[in-house]
């Protein structure tokens, strides 16, 4: 009771704000480099597909650790775990800022990725605990803004800093954000010892269900399509559309803002007809990528299509979380971990496949990787939607988002 009161006394919007900025810093560190892959390639004298490993290796580690590390740290004081995660992120960003060796850069990306899912999971938990039960969904939704902001602000801001100043200064941006949240956590977030440990058996049992595996594979493929191409979007704009880095930053911002619009629309679409939304999305993405491939040299058309892709990506992200959460309502924490795993695994494989198309055929053909993933995803989406959706479960999931 005393712990709960401390949380509420320290909330007043400040606690949730700290957690939101913390999640922004974590997501920004992961995805911020997406907009500067060509610059990383130039700085470290590697190819653009090789530079893409700064995205995919981070995502691969998150994918592997997401269902494991939150459970391993579930009995440890949450504040201590948050400080450990933020400290490691800050240190790794300092190393990234100072190194001139690409291997060292990759190692500096790998280490903090292990604690990425721990911090994000605990941020949602602590936000919910900081307010009354009725206000918990609203507090969690505010923290989720940090996830979107990592894309909406982080990617274009990082791209702008790197293009106008240097790669090192972009890494300094990551460092400052994480360091400020680290200090704020020390000063304003109370000690949060855990009294009850998470039970593993019941959560792991959901992996026996076919619908869970259909959902996991569908999410992996759809996210692989979206982020496989998105990882090279800046290179596509630079090489195929032939625009400057400053224009690339603006286009990435447009994509991010459109993504937020998609998030808003997704809630309404899922509440009206979840199955229809899930079925249509891979087809809508497929058509959009085909149009992008056909009009890649025309800047006006490209911007319009990327705007549409941003909206679709926002809707698709919510659809993917819904598919896995609805498949395992009895184990929501583990389901969210599996969502992180499958989404980041998709990012890793998608980035590698699209990078292979760039190596063999050229940047314009990176879109082909996304098309292959989407075609494959349609099979597993079909298998997934064969399981009837419970109206009661739909309402419950929508209330928690």
mmCIF file of C-alpha atoms in Angstrom:
data_model
loop_
_atom_site.group_PDB
_atom_site.id
_atom_site.type_symbol
_atom_site.label_atom_id
_atom_site.label_comp_id
_atom_site.label_asym_id
_atom_site.label_seq_id
_atom_site.Cartn_x
_atom_site.Cartn_y
_atom_site.Cartn_z
ATOM 1 C CA UNK A 1 0.000 0.000 0.000
ATOM 2 C CA UNK A 2 2.831 2.373 0.912
ATOM 3 C CA UNK A 3 4.548 1.639 -2.409
ATOM 4 C CA UNK A 4 1.339 2.340 -4.332
ATOM 5 C CA UNK A 5 0.854 5.637 -2.543
ATOM 6 C CA UNK A 6 4.418 6.665 -3.342
ATOM 7 C CA UNK A 7 3.791 6.008 -7.001
ATOM 8 C CA UNK A 8 0.628 8.079 -6.964
ATOM 9 C CA UNK A 9 2.292 10.917 -5.083
ATOM 10 C CA UNK A 10 5.082 11.009 -7.626
ATOM 11 C CA UNK A 11 2.848 10.730 -10.666
ATOM 12 C CA UNK A 12 1.189 14.118 -11.187
ATOM 13 C CA UNK A 13 1.968 13.676 -14.862
ATOM 14 C CA UNK A 14 5.721 13.807 -14.164
ATOM 15 C CA UNK A 15 6.245 10.076 -13.722
ATOM 16 C CA UNK A 16 4.335 9.227 -16.888
ATOM 17 C CA UNK A 17 6.214 11.963 -18.759
ATOM 18 C CA UNK A 18 9.583 10.527 -17.666
ATOM 19 C CA UNK A 19 8.545 7.069 -18.787
ATOM 20 C CA UNK A 20 7.290 8.440 -22.118
ATOM 21 C CA UNK A 21 10.587 10.214 -22.813
ATOM 22 C CA UNK A 22 12.429 7.090 -21.655
ATOM 23 C CA UNK A 23 10.594 4.917 -24.163
ATOM 24 C CA UNK A 24 11.232 7.580 -26.810
ATOM 25 C CA UNK A 25 14.969 7.400 -26.051
ATOM 26 C CA UNK A 26 14.992 3.604 -26.256
ATOM 27 C CA UNK A 27 13.021 3.439 -29.518
ATOM 28 C CA UNK A 28 14.992 6.354 -30.946
ATOM 29 C CA UNK A 29 18.268 4.519 -30.274
ATOM 30 C CA UNK A 30 16.898 1.471 -32.082
ATOM 31 C CA UNK A 31 15.287 3.120 -35.110
ATOM 32 C CA UNK A 32 16.959 6.534 -35.345
ATOM 33 C CA UNK A 33 19.760 5.176 -37.527
ATOM 34 C CA UNK A 34 17.235 4.127 -40.194
ATOM 35 C CA UNK A 35 17.351 7.603 -41.737
ATOM 36 C CA UNK A 36 21.152 7.758 -41.938
ATOM 37 C CA UNK A 37 22.222 4.371 -43.326
ATOM 38 C CA UNK A 38 23.902 5.940 -46.394
ATOM 39 C CA UNK A 39 25.804 8.291 -44.065
ATOM 40 C CA UNK A 40 26.849 5.397 -41.797
ATOM 41 C CA UNK A 41 28.091 3.580 -44.899
ATOM 42 C CA UNK A 42 30.161 6.633 -45.890
ATOM 43 C CA UNK A 43 31.472 7.229 -42.363
ATOM 44 C CA UNK A 44 32.600 3.655 -41.701
ATOM 45 C CA UNK A 45 33.538 2.782 -45.309
ATOM 46 C CA UNK A 46 31.016 -0.055 -45.661
ATOM 47 C CA UNK A 47 28.168 -0.750 -48.092
ATOM 48 C CA UNK A 48 24.614 0.425 -47.387
ATOM 49 C CA UNK A 49 23.382 -3.166 -46.855
ATOM 50 C CA UNK A 50 26.214 -3.669 -44.351
ATOM 51 C CA UNK A 51 25.222 -0.431 -42.629
ATOM 52 C CA UNK A 52 21.715 -1.922 -42.450
ATOM 53 C CA UNK A 53 23.027 -4.342 -39.824
ATOM 54 C CA UNK A 54 23.005 -1.462 -37.336
ATOM 55 C CA UNK A 55 19.221 -1.780 -37.561
ATOM 56 C CA UNK A 56 18.824 -5.528 -38.021
ATOM 57 C CA UNK A 57 21.317 -6.690 -35.366
ATOM 58 C CA UNK A 58 19.563 -4.524 -32.762
ATOM 59 C CA UNK A 59 16.172 -5.859 -33.818
ATOM 60 C CA UNK A 60 17.443 -9.461 -33.802
ATOM 61 C CA UNK A 61 18.633 -9.173 -30.192
ATOM 62 C CA UNK A 62 15.331 -7.582 -29.150
ATOM 63 C CA UNK A 63 13.471 -10.374 -30.936
ATOM 64 C CA UNK A 64 15.467 -13.033 -29.075
ATOM 65 C CA UNK A 65 15.281 -11.404 -25.650
ATOM 66 C CA UNK A 66 11.730 -9.969 -25.637
ATOM 67 C CA UNK A 67 9.968 -13.063 -24.232
ATOM 68 C CA UNK A 68 12.843 -13.877 -21.843
ATOM 69 C CA UNK A 69 14.444 -10.828 -20.215
ATOM 70 C CA UNK A 70 11.231 -9.242 -18.863
ATOM 71 C CA UNK A 71 10.517 -12.516 -17.064
ATOM 72 C CA UNK A 72 14.093 -12.881 -15.791
ATOM 73 C CA UNK A 73 14.015 -9.382 -14.311
ATOM 74 C CA UNK A 74 10.417 -9.635 -13.076
ATOM 75 C CA UNK A 75 11.518 -10.158 -9.458
ATOM 76 C CA UNK A 76 14.035 -7.298 -9.382
ATOM 77 C CA UNK A 77 13.306 -3.776 -8.121
ATOM 78 C CA UNK A 78 11.884 -2.005 -11.184
ATOM 79 C CA UNK A 79 13.725 1.229 -10.574
ATOM 80 C CA UNK A 80 17.070 -0.605 -10.454
ATOM 81 C CA UNK A 81 16.295 -2.402 -13.711
ATOM 82 C CA UNK A 82 15.308 0.862 -15.400
ATOM 83 C CA UNK A 83 18.523 2.523 -14.220
ATOM 84 C CA UNK A 84 20.543 -0.447 -15.519
ATOM 85 C CA UNK A 85 18.838 -0.234 -18.928
ATOM 86 C CA UNK A 86 19.169 3.544 -19.242
ATOM 87 C CA UNK A 87 22.786 3.446 -18.063
ATOM 88 C CA UNK A 88 23.680 0.801 -20.642
ATOM 89 C CA UNK A 89 21.903 2.714 -23.424
ATOM 90 C CA UNK A 90 23.730 5.917 -22.485
ATOM 91 C CA UNK A 91 27.126 4.172 -22.382
ATOM 92 C CA UNK A 92 26.565 2.393 -25.695
ATOM 93 C CA UNK A 93 25.600 5.645 -27.389
ATOM 94 C CA UNK A 94 28.777 7.307 -26.097
ATOM 95 C CA UNK A 95 30.811 4.441 -27.590
ATOM 96 C CA UNK A 96 28.902 4.753 -30.879
ATOM 97 C CA UNK A 97 29.647 8.475 -30.899
ATOM 98 C CA UNK A 98 33.408 8.017 -30.390
ATOM 99 C CA UNK A 99 34.268 4.864 -32.361
ATOM 100 C CA UNK A 100 35.608 4.762 -35.909
ATOM 101 C CA UNK A 101 35.391 0.959 -36.118
ATOM 102 C CA UNK A 102 32.238 -0.566 -37.604
ATOM 103 C CA UNK A 103 32.552 -3.791 -35.570
ATOM 104 C CA UNK A 104 32.712 -1.790 -32.340
ATOM 105 C CA UNK A 105 29.646 0.151 -33.495
ATOM 106 C CA UNK A 106 27.731 -3.109 -33.978
ATOM 107 C CA UNK A 107 28.764 -4.365 -30.520
ATOM 108 C CA UNK A 108 27.635 -1.059 -29.010
ATOM 109 C CA UNK A 109 24.271 -1.635 -30.698
ATOM 110 C CA UNK A 110 23.951 -5.246 -29.537
ATOM 111 C CA UNK A 111 24.510 -4.848 -25.772
ATOM 112 C CA UNK A 112 21.696 -2.399 -24.877
ATOM 113 C CA UNK A 113 19.242 -4.262 -27.124
ATOM 114 C CA UNK A 114 19.031 -7.034 -24.498
ATOM 115 C CA UNK A 115 17.414 -4.598 -22.042
ATOM 116 C CA UNK A 116 15.179 -2.839 -24.583
ATOM 117 C CA UNK A 117 12.132 -5.092 -23.947
ATOM 118 C CA UNK A 118 12.695 -4.955 -20.186
ATOM 119 C CA UNK A 119 12.496 -1.162 -20.044
ATOM 120 C CA UNK A 120 9.552 -0.863 -22.417
ATOM 121 C CA UNK A 121 7.551 -3.560 -20.601
ATOM 122 C CA UNK A 122 8.237 -2.066 -17.185
ATOM 123 C CA UNK A 123 7.421 1.433 -18.396
ATOM 124 C CA UNK A 124 3.888 0.312 -19.239
ATOM 125 C CA UNK A 125 3.541 -1.527 -15.914
ATOM 126 C CA UNK A 126 4.773 1.385 -13.812
ATOM 127 C CA UNK A 127 2.597 3.886 -15.687
ATOM 128 C CA UNK A 128 -0.474 1.772 -14.965
ATOM 129 C CA UNK A 129 0.500 1.442 -11.282
ATOM 130 C CA UNK A 130 0.989 5.203 -10.897
ATOM 131 C CA UNK A 131 -2.724 5.976 -11.280
ATOM 132 C CA UNK A 132 -6.068 4.486 -10.342
ATOM 133 C CA UNK A 133 -7.313 1.372 -12.147
ATOM 134 C CA UNK A 134 -9.796 3.446 -14.164
ATOM 135 C CA UNK A 135 -7.065 5.767 -15.441
ATOM 136 C CA UNK A 136 -4.469 3.057 -16.116
ATOM 137 C CA UNK A 137 -5.264 2.598 -19.850
ATOM 138 C CA UNK A 138 -4.908 6.347 -20.397
ATOM 139 C CA UNK A 139 -1.546 6.430 -18.589
ATOM 140 C CA UNK A 140 -0.278 3.491 -20.636
ATOM 141 C CA UNK A 141 -1.456 5.124 -23.870
ATOM 142 C CA UNK A 142 0.571 8.224 -23.007
ATOM 143 C CA UNK A 143 3.713 6.132 -22.608
ATOM 144 C CA UNK A 144 2.936 4.516 -25.974
ATOM 145 C CA UNK A 145 3.304 7.984 -27.504
ATOM 146 C CA UNK A 146 7.023 7.521 -26.845
ATOM 147 C CA UNK A 147 7.035 4.594 -29.259
ATOM 148 C CA UNK A 148 5.445 6.647 -32.039
ATOM 149 C CA UNK A 149 7.615 9.660 -31.228
ATOM 150 C CA UNK A 150 10.709 7.509 -31.639
ATOM 151 C CA UNK A 151 9.677 7.152 -35.268
ATOM 152 C CA UNK A 152 7.947 10.488 -35.865
ATOM 153 C CA UNK A 153 10.628 12.691 -34.305
ATOM 154 C CA UNK A 154 13.634 10.447 -33.756
ATOM 155 C CA UNK A 155 14.250 9.313 -37.315
ATOM 156 C CA UNK A 156 13.968 12.697 -39.093
ATOM 157 C CA UNK A 157 15.736 14.593 -36.279
ATOM 158 C CA UNK A 158 18.599 12.107 -36.338
ATOM 159 C CA UNK A 159 18.732 12.327 -40.135
ATOM 160 C CA UNK A 160 18.807 16.136 -39.983
ATOM 161 C CA UNK A 161 21.566 16.282 -37.334
ATOM 162 C CA UNK A 162 23.703 13.705 -39.124
ATOM 163 C CA UNK A 163 23.345 15.351 -42.530
ATOM 164 C CA UNK A 164 23.881 18.917 -41.274
ATOM 165 C CA UNK A 165 26.644 18.194 -38.724
ATOM 166 C CA UNK A 166 27.952 14.617 -38.434
ATOM 167 C CA UNK A 167 27.177 11.032 -37.489
ATOM 168 C CA UNK A 168 28.849 11.568 -34.097
ATOM 169 C CA UNK A 169 26.528 14.458 -33.270
ATOM 170 C CA UNK A 170 23.533 12.276 -34.108
ATOM 171 C CA UNK A 171 24.831 9.725 -31.593
ATOM 172 C CA UNK A 172 25.251 12.576 -29.101
ATOM 173 C CA UNK A 173 21.528 13.285 -29.513
ATOM 174 C CA UNK A 174 20.785 9.667 -28.494
ATOM 175 C CA UNK A 175 23.177 9.983 -25.570
ATOM 176 C CA UNK A 176 21.696 13.202 -24.212
ATOM 177 C CA UNK A 177 18.098 11.918 -24.326
ATOM 178 C CA UNK A 178 18.961 8.698 -22.483
ATOM 179 C CA UNK A 179 21.215 10.469 -19.978
ATOM 180 C CA UNK A 180 18.522 13.019 -19.098
ATOM 181 C CA UNK A 181 15.972 10.246 -18.521
ATOM 182 C CA UNK A 182 18.546 8.386 -16.403
ATOM 183 C CA UNK A 183 18.991 11.447 -14.171
ATOM 184 C CA UNK A 184 15.236 12.057 -14.000
ATOM 185 C CA UNK A 185 14.673 8.418 -13.022
ATOM 186 C CA UNK A 186 17.207 8.706 -10.196
ATOM 187 C CA UNK A 187 15.629 11.911 -8.890
ATOM 188 C CA UNK A 188 11.896 11.424 -9.377
ATOM 189 C CA UNK A 189 10.994 7.734 -9.685
ATOM 190 C CA UNK A 190 10.658 5.958 -6.306
ATOM 191 C CA UNK A 191 12.058 2.552 -5.412
ATOM 192 C CA UNK A 192 9.733 -0.150 -6.738
ATOM 193 C CA UNK A 193 10.450 -3.582 -5.206
ATOM 194 C CA UNK A 194 8.425 -6.469 -6.662
ATOM 195 C CA UNK A 195 6.497 -8.583 -4.155
ATOM 196 C CA UNK A 196 5.062 -11.200 -6.505
ATOM 197 C CA UNK A 197 7.055 -12.992 -9.190
ATOM 198 C CA UNK A 198 5.603 -13.903 -12.586
ATOM 199 C CA UNK A 199 4.612 -17.545 -13.149
ATOM 200 C CA UNK A 200 6.215 -18.995 -16.277
ATOM 201 C CA UNK A 201 4.221 -22.171 -16.963
ATOM 202 C CA UNK A 202 0.801 -20.716 -17.699
ATOM 203 C CA UNK A 203 2.249 -18.096 -20.035
ATOM 204 C CA UNK A 204 4.414 -20.519 -21.986
ATOM 205 C CA UNK A 205 1.466 -22.858 -22.501
ATOM 206 C CA UNK A 206 -0.070 -20.479 -25.081
ATOM 207 C CA UNK A 207 2.642 -21.589 -27.509
ATOM 208 C CA UNK A 208 0.777 -24.885 -27.852
ATOM 209 C CA UNK A 209 -1.986 -23.114 -29.785
ATOM 210 C CA UNK A 210 -1.854 -23.095 -33.599
ATOM 211 C CA UNK A 211 -3.580 -19.727 -33.742
ATOM 212 C CA UNK A 212 -0.693 -18.239 -31.755
ATOM 213 C CA UNK A 213 1.874 -19.526 -34.237
ATOM 214 C CA UNK A 214 -0.172 -18.373 -37.230
ATOM 215 C CA UNK A 215 -0.292 -14.922 -35.618
ATOM 216 C CA UNK A 216 3.446 -14.886 -34.854
ATOM 217 C CA UNK A 217 4.419 -15.866 -38.413
ATOM 218 C CA UNK A 218 1.956 -13.382 -39.953
ATOM 219 C CA UNK A 219 3.325 -10.569 -37.783
ATOM 220 C CA UNK A 220 6.917 -11.512 -38.617
ATOM 221 C CA UNK A 221 6.199 -11.401 -42.348
ATOM 222 C CA UNK A 222 4.133 -8.183 -42.353
ATOM 223 C CA UNK A 223 6.614 -6.325 -40.163
ATOM 224 C CA UNK A 224 9.432 -7.720 -42.290
ATOM 225 C CA UNK A 225 7.792 -6.193 -45.352
ATOM 226 C CA UNK A 226 7.245 -2.791 -43.749
ATOM 227 C CA UNK A 227 10.561 -2.348 -41.968
ATOM 228 C CA UNK A 228 12.615 -4.286 -44.490
ATOM 229 C CA UNK A 229 11.899 -1.519 -46.991
ATOM 230 C CA UNK A 230 11.693 1.293 -44.425
ATOM 231 C CA UNK A 231 15.267 0.516 -43.329
ATOM 232 C CA UNK A 232 16.409 1.505 -46.820
ATOM 233 C CA UNK A 233 13.842 4.208 -47.520
ATOM 234 C CA UNK A 234 16.434 6.967 -47.108
ATOM 235 C CA UNK A 235 18.754 5.199 -49.571
ATOM 236 C CA UNK A 236 15.807 4.693 -51.955
ATOM 237 C CA UNK A 237 14.970 8.400 -51.833
ATOM 238 C CA UNK A 238 18.615 9.363 -52.301
ATOM 239 C CA UNK A 239 19.437 6.892 -55.083
ATOM 240 C CA UNK A 240 16.191 6.352 -56.999
ATOM 241 C CA UNK A 241 14.215 9.557 -56.386
ATOM 242 C CA UNK A 242 17.496 11.565 -56.212
ATOM 243 C CA UNK A 243 16.622 14.050 -53.466
ATOM 244 C CA UNK A 244 18.853 15.704 -50.860
ATOM 245 C CA UNK A 245 19.276 14.613 -47.232
ATOM 246 C CA UNK A 246 17.190 17.572 -46.061
ATOM 247 C CA UNK A 247 14.295 16.472 -48.293
ATOM 248 C CA UNK A 248 14.738 12.907 -47.022
ATOM 249 C CA UNK A 249 14.335 14.197 -43.455
ATOM 250 C CA UNK A 250 11.062 15.896 -44.402
ATOM 251 C CA UNK A 251 9.738 12.780 -46.159
ATOM 252 C CA UNK A 252 10.614 10.625 -43.137
ATOM 253 C CA UNK A 253 8.761 13.103 -40.922
ATOM 254 C CA UNK A 254 5.737 12.855 -43.233
ATOM 255 C CA UNK A 255 5.876 9.067 -42.912
ATOM 256 C CA UNK A 256 6.063 9.295 -39.118
ATOM 257 C CA UNK A 257 3.164 11.716 -38.790
ATOM 258 C CA UNK A 258 1.102 9.550 -41.137
ATOM 259 C CA UNK A 259 1.948 6.620 -38.886
ATOM 260 C CA UNK A 260 0.285 8.386 -35.932
ATOM 261 C CA UNK A 261 -2.813 8.998 -38.060
ATOM 262 C CA UNK A 262 -2.820 5.281 -38.845
ATOM 263 C CA UNK A 263 -2.657 4.449 -35.137
ATOM 264 C CA UNK A 264 -5.747 6.585 -34.506
ATOM 265 C CA UNK A 265 -7.654 5.038 -37.414
ATOM 266 C CA UNK A 266 -6.657 1.514 -36.403
ATOM 267 C CA UNK A 267 -8.576 1.613 -33.133
ATOM 268 C CA UNK A 268 -11.772 2.549 -34.959
ATOM 269 C CA UNK A 269 -11.266 -0.021 -37.713
ATOM 270 C CA UNK A 270 -10.583 -2.848 -35.269
ATOM 271 C CA UNK A 271 -13.636 -1.964 -33.196
ATOM 272 C CA UNK A 272 -15.881 -1.916 -36.290
ATOM 273 C CA UNK A 273 -14.611 -5.091 -37.973
ATOM 274 C CA UNK A 274 -11.276 -6.494 -36.839
ATOM 275 C CA UNK A 275 -11.250 -9.401 -39.262
ATOM 276 C CA UNK A 276 -11.839 -7.191 -42.296
ATOM 277 C CA UNK A 277 -9.069 -4.807 -41.248
ATOM 278 C CA UNK A 278 -6.630 -7.684 -40.775
ATOM 279 C CA UNK A 279 -7.474 -9.231 -44.174
ATOM 280 C CA UNK A 280 -7.318 -6.010 -46.209
ATOM 281 C CA UNK A 281 -4.048 -4.653 -44.819
ATOM 282 C CA UNK A 282 -1.518 -6.944 -46.596
ATOM 283 C CA UNK A 283 -3.298 -6.301 -49.916
ATOM 284 C CA UNK A 284 -3.288 -2.522 -49.355
ATOM 285 C CA UNK A 285 0.428 -2.578 -48.536
ATOM 286 C CA UNK A 286 1.167 -4.775 -51.554
ATOM 287 C CA UNK A 287 -0.564 -2.362 -53.956
ATOM 288 C CA UNK A 288 1.196 0.632 -52.388
ATOM 289 C CA UNK A 289 4.670 -0.921 -52.749
ATOM 290 C CA UNK A 290 3.973 -1.835 -56.374
ATOM 291 C CA UNK A 291 2.943 1.784 -57.065
ATOM 292 C CA UNK A 292 6.106 3.012 -55.320
ATOM 293 C CA UNK A 293 8.278 0.773 -57.492
ATOM 294 C CA UNK A 294 6.591 2.042 -60.672
ATOM 295 C CA UNK A 295 6.837 5.756 -59.769
ATOM 296 C CA UNK A 296 10.098 5.810 -57.778
ATOM 297 C CA UNK A 297 11.687 8.596 -59.856
ATOM 298 C CA UNK A 298 8.750 11.009 -59.505
ATOM 299 C CA UNK A 299 9.075 12.891 -56.211
ATOM 300 C CA UNK A 300 5.435 14.021 -55.998
ATOM 301 C CA UNK A 301 4.093 10.509 -56.465
ATOM 302 C CA UNK A 302 6.683 9.080 -54.065
ATOM 303 C CA UNK A 303 5.734 11.500 -51.284
ATOM 304 C CA UNK A 304 2.023 10.710 -51.725
ATOM 305 C CA UNK A 305 2.662 6.964 -51.673
ATOM 306 C CA UNK A 306 4.941 7.218 -48.625
ATOM 307 C CA UNK A 307 2.218 9.225 -46.892
ATOM 308 C CA UNK A 308 -0.219 6.387 -47.631
ATOM 309 C CA UNK A 309 2.332 3.795 -46.525
ATOM 310 C CA UNK A 310 2.770 5.660 -43.226
ATOM 311 C CA UNK A 311 -0.973 5.505 -42.526
ATOM 312 C CA UNK A 312 -1.132 1.832 -43.527
ATOM 313 C CA UNK A 313 1.891 1.003 -41.365
ATOM 314 C CA UNK A 314 0.216 2.592 -38.333
ATOM 315 C CA UNK A 315 -2.927 0.537 -38.909
ATOM 316 C CA UNK A 316 -0.923 -2.627 -39.595
ATOM 317 C CA UNK A 317 1.089 -2.267 -36.361
ATOM 318 C CA UNK A 318 -2.110 -2.179 -34.315
ATOM 319 C CA UNK A 319 -3.535 -5.088 -36.311
ATOM 320 C CA UNK A 320 -0.428 -7.154 -35.592
ATOM 321 C CA UNK A 321 -0.536 -6.470 -31.858
ATOM 322 C CA UNK A 322 -4.228 -7.327 -31.866
ATOM 323 C CA UNK A 323 -3.680 -10.646 -33.654
ATOM 324 C CA UNK A 324 -1.210 -11.904 -31.062
ATOM 325 C CA UNK A 325 -2.940 -10.423 -27.998
ATOM 326 C CA UNK A 326 -6.310 -11.832 -29.048
ATOM 327 C CA UNK A 327 -4.706 -15.232 -29.607
ATOM 328 C CA UNK A 328 -3.521 -15.397 -25.976
ATOM 329 C CA UNK A 329 -5.818 -13.319 -23.742
ATOM 330 C CA UNK A 330 -4.918 -15.523 -20.751
ATOM 331 C CA UNK A 331 -1.262 -14.429 -20.916
ATOM 332 C CA UNK A 332 -1.175 -10.755 -21.985
ATOM 333 C CA UNK A 333 2.366 -10.032 -20.742
ATOM 334 C CA UNK A 334 3.886 -12.996 -22.532
ATOM 335 C CA UNK A 335 1.788 -12.191 -25.623
ATOM 336 C CA UNK A 336 3.242 -8.670 -25.723
ATOM 337 C CA UNK A 337 6.707 -10.174 -25.426
ATOM 338 C CA UNK A 338 5.991 -12.463 -28.356
ATOM 339 C CA UNK A 339 4.688 -9.482 -30.319
ATOM 340 C CA UNK A 340 8.008 -7.686 -29.751
ATOM 341 C CA UNK A 341 9.875 -10.847 -30.702
ATOM 342 C CA UNK A 342 8.020 -11.483 -33.946
ATOM 343 C CA UNK A 343 7.992 -7.804 -34.964
ATOM 344 C CA UNK A 344 11.743 -7.403 -34.418
ATOM 345 C CA UNK A 345 12.500 -10.755 -36.012
ATOM 346 C CA UNK A 346 10.570 -9.514 -39.025
ATOM 347 C CA UNK A 347 12.619 -6.307 -39.030
ATOM 348 C CA UNK A 348 15.854 -8.303 -38.962
ATOM 349 C CA UNK A 349 14.925 -10.748 -41.732
ATOM 350 C CA UNK A 350 13.201 -8.078 -43.812
ATOM 351 C CA UNK A 351 16.218 -5.765 -43.658
ATOM 352 C CA UNK A 352 18.534 -8.620 -44.681
ATOM 353 C CA UNK A 353 16.328 -9.748 -47.609
ATOM 354 C CA UNK A 354 15.735 -6.224 -48.932
ATOM 355 C CA UNK A 355 19.460 -5.571 -48.526
ATOM 356 C CA UNK A 356 20.189 -8.688 -50.599
ATOM 357 C CA UNK A 357 17.977 -7.343 -53.402
ATOM 358 C CA UNK A 358 19.946 -4.063 -53.275
ATOM 359 C CA UNK A 359 23.253 -5.945 -53.504
ATOM 360 C CA UNK A 360 22.173 -8.139 -56.406
ATOM 361 C CA UNK A 361 19.864 -5.834 -58.390
ATOM 362 C CA UNK A 362 20.106 -2.250 -57.090
ATOM 363 C CA UNK A 363 18.347 -0.007 -54.574
ATOM 364 C CA UNK A 364 15.131 0.292 -56.600
ATOM 365 C CA UNK A 365 14.534 -3.452 -56.197
ATOM 366 C CA UNK A 366 14.554 -3.378 -52.399
ATOM 367 C CA UNK A 367 10.755 -3.130 -52.800
ATOM 368 C CA UNK A 368 10.754 -6.707 -54.125
ATOM 369 C CA UNK A 369 11.718 -8.002 -50.687
ATOM 370 C CA UNK A 370 8.658 -6.317 -49.175
ATOM 371 C CA UNK A 371 6.413 -7.769 -51.894
ATOM 372 C CA UNK A 372 7.622 -11.328 -51.236
ATOM 373 C CA UNK A 373 7.002 -10.961 -47.509
ATOM 374 C CA UNK A 374 3.494 -9.601 -48.036
ATOM 375 C CA UNK A 375 2.519 -12.381 -50.432
ATOM 376 C CA UNK A 376 3.698 -14.977 -47.898
ATOM 377 C CA UNK A 377 1.920 -13.153 -45.055
ATOM 378 C CA UNK A 378 -1.446 -13.493 -46.811
ATOM 379 C CA UNK A 379 -1.317 -17.268 -46.309
ATOM 380 C CA UNK A 380 -0.853 -16.991 -42.556
ATOM 381 C CA UNK A 381 -3.337 -14.148 -42.198
ATOM 382 C CA UNK A 382 -5.890 -16.424 -43.864
ATOM 383 C CA UNK A 383 -5.061 -19.258 -41.444
ATOM 384 C CA UNK A 384 -5.223 -16.802 -38.547
ATOM 385 C CA UNK A 385 -8.629 -15.310 -39.352
ATOM 386 C CA UNK A 386 -10.197 -18.757 -39.651
ATOM 387 C CA UNK A 387 -10.358 -18.628 -35.835
ATOM 388 C CA UNK A 388 -13.543 -16.721 -34.883
ATOM 389 C CA UNK A 389 -13.102 -13.455 -32.980
ATOM 390 C CA UNK A 390 -14.978 -13.050 -29.745
ATOM 391 C CA UNK A 391 -16.893 -9.736 -29.614
ATOM 392 C CA UNK A 392 -16.277 -9.668 -25.886
ATOM 393 C CA UNK A 393 -12.549 -10.115 -26.428
ATOM 394 C CA UNK A 394 -12.484 -7.409 -29.085
ATOM 395 C CA UNK A 395 -14.009 -4.909 -26.695
ATOM 396 C CA UNK A 396 -11.598 -5.936 -23.937
ATOM 397 C CA UNK A 397 -8.552 -5.559 -26.186
ATOM 398 C CA UNK A 398 -9.699 -2.186 -27.472
ATOM 399 C CA UNK A 399 -10.197 -0.967 -23.918
ATOM 400 C CA UNK A 400 -6.603 -1.850 -23.033
ATOM 401 C CA UNK A 401 -4.988 -0.193 -26.054
#
